[in-house]
Short mmCIF file of C-alpha atoms in Angstrom, two decimals:
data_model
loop_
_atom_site.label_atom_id
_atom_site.label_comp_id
_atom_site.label_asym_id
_atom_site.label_seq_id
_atom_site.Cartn_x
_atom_site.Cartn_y
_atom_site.Cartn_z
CA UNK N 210 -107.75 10.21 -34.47
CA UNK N 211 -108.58 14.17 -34.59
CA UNK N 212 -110.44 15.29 -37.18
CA UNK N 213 -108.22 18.32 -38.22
CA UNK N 214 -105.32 15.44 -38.80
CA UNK N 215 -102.75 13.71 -36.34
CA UNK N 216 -100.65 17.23 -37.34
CA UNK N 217 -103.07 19.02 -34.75
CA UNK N 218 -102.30 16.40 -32.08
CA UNK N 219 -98.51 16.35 -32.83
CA UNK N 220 -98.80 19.98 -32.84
CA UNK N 221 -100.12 20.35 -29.10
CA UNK N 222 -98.63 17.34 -27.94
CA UNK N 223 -97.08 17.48 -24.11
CA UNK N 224 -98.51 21.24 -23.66
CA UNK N 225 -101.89 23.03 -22.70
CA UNK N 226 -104.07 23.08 -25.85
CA UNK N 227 -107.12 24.37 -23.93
CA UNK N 228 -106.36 27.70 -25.49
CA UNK N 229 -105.80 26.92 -28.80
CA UNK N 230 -109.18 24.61 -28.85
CA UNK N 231 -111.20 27.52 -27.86
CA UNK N 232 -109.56 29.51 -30.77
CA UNK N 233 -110.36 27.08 -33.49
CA UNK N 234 -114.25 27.75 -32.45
CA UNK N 235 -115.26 24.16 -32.29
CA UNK N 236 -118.62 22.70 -32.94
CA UNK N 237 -121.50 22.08 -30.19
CA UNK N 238 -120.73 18.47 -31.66
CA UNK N 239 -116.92 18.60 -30.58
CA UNK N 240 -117.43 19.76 -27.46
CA UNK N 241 -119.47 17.47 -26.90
CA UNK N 242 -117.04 14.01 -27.93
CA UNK N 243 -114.24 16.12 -26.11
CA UNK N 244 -115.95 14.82 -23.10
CA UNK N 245 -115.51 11.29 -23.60
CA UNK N 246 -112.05 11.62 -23.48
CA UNK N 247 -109.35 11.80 -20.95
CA UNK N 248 -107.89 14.97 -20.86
CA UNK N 249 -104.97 16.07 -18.49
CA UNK N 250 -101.88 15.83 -17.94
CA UNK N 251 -99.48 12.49 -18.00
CA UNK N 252 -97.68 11.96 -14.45
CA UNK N 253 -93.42 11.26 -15.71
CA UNK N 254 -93.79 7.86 -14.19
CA UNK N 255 -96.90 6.87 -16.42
CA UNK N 256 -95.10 7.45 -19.47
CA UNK N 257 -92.78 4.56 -19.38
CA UNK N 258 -95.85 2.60 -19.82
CA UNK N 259 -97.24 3.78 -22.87
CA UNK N 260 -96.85 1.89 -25.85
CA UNK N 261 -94.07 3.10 -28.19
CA UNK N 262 -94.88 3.75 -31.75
CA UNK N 263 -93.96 0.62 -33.96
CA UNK N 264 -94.37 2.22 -37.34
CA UNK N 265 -92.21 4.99 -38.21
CA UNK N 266 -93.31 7.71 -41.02
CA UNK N 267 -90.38 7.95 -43.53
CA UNK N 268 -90.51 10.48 -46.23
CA UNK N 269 -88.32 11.16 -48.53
CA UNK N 270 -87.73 13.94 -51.06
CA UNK N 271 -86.48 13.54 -54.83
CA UNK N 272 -84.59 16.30 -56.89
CA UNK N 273 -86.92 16.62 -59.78
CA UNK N 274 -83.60 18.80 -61.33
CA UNK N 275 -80.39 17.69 -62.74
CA UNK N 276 -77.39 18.93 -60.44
CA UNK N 277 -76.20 21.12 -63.56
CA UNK N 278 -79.32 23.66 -63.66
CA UNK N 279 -78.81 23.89 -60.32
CA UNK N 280 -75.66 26.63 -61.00
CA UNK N 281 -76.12 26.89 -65.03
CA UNK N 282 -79.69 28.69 -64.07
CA UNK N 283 -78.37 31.22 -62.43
CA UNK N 284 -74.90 31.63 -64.02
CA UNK N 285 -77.29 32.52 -67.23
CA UNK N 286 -79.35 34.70 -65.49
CA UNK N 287 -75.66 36.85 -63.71
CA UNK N 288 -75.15 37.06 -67.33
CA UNK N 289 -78.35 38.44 -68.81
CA UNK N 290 -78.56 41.17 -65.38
CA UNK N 291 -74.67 41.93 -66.46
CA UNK N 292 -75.32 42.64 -69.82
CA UNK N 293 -78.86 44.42 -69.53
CA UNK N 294 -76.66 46.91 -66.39
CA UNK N 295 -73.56 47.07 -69.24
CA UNK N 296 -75.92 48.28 -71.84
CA UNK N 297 -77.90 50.78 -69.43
CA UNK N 298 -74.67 52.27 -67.85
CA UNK N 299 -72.92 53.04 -71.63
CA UNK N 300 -76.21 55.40 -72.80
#
């Protein structure tokens, strides 16, 4: 678990973060837990061993809007920019 959220570790994930955690200007305190873990890099063989995620994060996203204000919307709005150009093109 990292503090900053599992997006930070997803984020970095199979590159150099070195950079980026000296960046962030971590805490005396991080620093200090960084040390208890291992930190390098993976040899290709070792990854076949790893445990594979069992739980998958689905997420799904639901049209608030009915599909007809999805073109009435702006069809009005064409016709109010039409008119307000007609009426300031005939003076």
């Amino acid at each position: 678990q990292h503090p900053g959220g599992e997006e930070v570790l997803r984020e970095q994930a199979g590159g150099d973060a070195t950079e980026n955690f000296e960046d962030v200007g971590h805490s005396t305190d991080a620093r200090t837990m960084s040390e208890s873990f291992i930190i390098g890099e993976l040899h290709p063989d070792d990854r076949s061993k790893l445990q594979k995620p069992t739980e998958t994060l689905i997420t799904t996203v639901q049209s608030t809007s009915s599909s007809w204000s999805n073109w009435v919307i702006p069809a009005i709005a064409a016709i109010i920019v039409a008119l307000m150009y007609r009426c300031y093109m005939s003076e």
